[in-house]
Short mmCIF file of C-alpha atoms in Angstrom, two decimals:
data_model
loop_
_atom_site.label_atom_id
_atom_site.label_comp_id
_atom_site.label_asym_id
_atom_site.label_seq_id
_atom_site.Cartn_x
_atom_site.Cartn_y
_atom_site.Cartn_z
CA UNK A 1 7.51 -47.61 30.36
CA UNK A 2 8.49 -47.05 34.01
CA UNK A 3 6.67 -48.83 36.35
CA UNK A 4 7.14 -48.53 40.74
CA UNK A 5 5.89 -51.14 42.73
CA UNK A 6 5.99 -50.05 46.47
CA UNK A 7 5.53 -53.52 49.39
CA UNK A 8 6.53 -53.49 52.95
CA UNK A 9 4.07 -51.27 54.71
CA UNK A 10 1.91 -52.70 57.32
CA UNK A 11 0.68 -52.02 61.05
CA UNK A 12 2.91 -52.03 63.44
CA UNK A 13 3.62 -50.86 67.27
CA UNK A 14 4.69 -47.22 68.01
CA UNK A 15 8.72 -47.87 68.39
CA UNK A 16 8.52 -51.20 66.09
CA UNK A 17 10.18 -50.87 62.43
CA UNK A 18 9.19 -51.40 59.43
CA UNK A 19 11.49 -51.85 55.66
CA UNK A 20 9.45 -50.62 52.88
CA UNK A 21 10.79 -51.60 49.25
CA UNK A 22 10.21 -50.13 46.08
CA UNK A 23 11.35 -52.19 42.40
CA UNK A 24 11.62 -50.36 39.45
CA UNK A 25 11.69 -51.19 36.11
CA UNK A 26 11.90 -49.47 33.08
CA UNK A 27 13.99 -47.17 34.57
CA UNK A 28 17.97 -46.72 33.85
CA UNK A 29 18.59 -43.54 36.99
CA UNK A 30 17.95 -40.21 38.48
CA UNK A 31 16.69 -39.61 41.96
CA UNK A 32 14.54 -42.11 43.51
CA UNK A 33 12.64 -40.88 46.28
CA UNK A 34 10.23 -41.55 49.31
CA UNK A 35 6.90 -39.72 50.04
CA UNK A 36 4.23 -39.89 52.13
CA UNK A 37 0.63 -39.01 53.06
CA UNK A 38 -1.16 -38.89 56.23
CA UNK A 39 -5.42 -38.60 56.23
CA UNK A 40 -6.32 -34.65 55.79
CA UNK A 41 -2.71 -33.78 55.36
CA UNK A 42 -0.53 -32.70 52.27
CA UNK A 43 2.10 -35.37 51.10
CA UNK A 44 5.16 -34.70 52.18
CA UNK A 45 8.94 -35.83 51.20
CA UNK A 46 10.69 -38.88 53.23
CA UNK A 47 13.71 -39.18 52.13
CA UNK A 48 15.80 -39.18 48.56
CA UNK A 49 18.75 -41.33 47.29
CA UNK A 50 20.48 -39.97 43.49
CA UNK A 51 21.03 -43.84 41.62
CA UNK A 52 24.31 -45.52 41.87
CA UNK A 53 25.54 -42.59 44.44
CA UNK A 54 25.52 -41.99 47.57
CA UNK A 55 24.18 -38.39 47.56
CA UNK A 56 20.68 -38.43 49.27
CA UNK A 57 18.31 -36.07 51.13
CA UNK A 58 16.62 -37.24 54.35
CA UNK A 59 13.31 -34.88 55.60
CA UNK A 60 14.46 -33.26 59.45
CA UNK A 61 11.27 -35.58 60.93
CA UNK A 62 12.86 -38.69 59.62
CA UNK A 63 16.77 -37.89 60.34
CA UNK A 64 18.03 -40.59 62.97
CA UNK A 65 14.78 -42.92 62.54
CA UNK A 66 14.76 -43.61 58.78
CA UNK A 67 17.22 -44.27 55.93
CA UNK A 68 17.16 -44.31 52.32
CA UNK A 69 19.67 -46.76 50.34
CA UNK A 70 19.63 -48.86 47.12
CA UNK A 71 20.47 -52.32 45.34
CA UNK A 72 20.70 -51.03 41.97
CA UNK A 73 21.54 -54.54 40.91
CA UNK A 74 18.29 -55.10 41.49
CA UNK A 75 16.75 -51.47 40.61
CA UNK A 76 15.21 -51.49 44.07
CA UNK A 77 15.49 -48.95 46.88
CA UNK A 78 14.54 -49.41 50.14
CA UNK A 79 13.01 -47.04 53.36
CA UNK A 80 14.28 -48.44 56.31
CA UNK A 81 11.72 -46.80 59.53
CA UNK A 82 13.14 -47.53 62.85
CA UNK A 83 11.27 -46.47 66.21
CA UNK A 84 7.86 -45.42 64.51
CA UNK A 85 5.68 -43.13 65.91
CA UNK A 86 1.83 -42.09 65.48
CA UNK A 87 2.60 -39.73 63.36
CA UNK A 88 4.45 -42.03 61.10
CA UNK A 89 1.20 -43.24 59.32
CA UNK A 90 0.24 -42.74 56.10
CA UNK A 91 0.75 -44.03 53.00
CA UNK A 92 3.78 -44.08 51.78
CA UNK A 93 5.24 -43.70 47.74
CA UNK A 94 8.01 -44.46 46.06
CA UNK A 95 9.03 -41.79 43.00
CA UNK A 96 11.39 -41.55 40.18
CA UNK A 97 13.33 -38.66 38.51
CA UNK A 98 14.75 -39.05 36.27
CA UNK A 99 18.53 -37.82 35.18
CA UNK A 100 18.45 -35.21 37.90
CA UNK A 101 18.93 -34.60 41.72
CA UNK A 102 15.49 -33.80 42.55
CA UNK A 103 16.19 -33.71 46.54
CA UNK A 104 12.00 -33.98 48.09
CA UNK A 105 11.04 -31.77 45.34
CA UNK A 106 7.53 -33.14 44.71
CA UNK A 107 7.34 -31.49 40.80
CA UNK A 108 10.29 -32.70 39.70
CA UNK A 109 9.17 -36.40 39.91
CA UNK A 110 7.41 -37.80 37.02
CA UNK A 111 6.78 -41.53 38.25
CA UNK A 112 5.00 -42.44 41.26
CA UNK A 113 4.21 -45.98 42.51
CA UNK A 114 0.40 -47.17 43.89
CA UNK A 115 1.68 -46.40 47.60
CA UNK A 116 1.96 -48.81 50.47
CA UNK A 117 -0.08 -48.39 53.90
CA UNK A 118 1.82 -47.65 56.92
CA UNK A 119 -0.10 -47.96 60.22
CA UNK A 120 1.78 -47.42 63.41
CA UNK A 121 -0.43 -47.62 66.72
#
């Protein structure tokens, strides 16, 4: 049973940063991925990282601000946000895979975590 448990969101100053951190378990690998969803708007991809590799797939909004990486030692995989903007908010999911490269391909992930809140003002 794979379970995603998403922490690290929060409010936080427009230009501020924020590390959001997702743990999985049940899970051995595959792609492990970052979404997110603003009020009224469709969720959208963040930013993707294939287990144990560094192949990985960052959305064009998030390129320069935010990276994707991994501990797999600890089966956790982190979103680091640097100089947040308005349009940063939402809340934010971590997703699983797995055994495939599912770049921000929303169908092709099969577990998703609760979310975490991301408030940037």
């Amino acid at each position: 049973h794979v379970q995603l448990v998403e922490s690290g969101g929060g409010s936080v100053q427009a230009g501020g940063s924020l590390r959001l951190t997702c743990v999985a378990s049940g899970y051995t690998s595959g792609t492990m991925g970052w979404f997110r969803q603003a009020p009224g708007k469709e969720r959208e991809g963040v930013a993707a990282v294939y287990t144990g590799t560094s192949l990985r797939m960052t959305a064009h909004f998030a390129e320069g601000r935010f990276t994707i990486s991994q501990d797999n030692s600890k089966k956790t995989t982190y979103l680091q946000m640097n100089s947040l903007e308005l349009e940063d908010s939402g809340v934010y999911y971590c997703a699983a895979s797995p055994a495939q490269w599912a770049e921000l391909n929303q169908r092709s992930y099969t577990y998703w975590g609760q979310g975490t809140q991301v408030t940037v003002s």
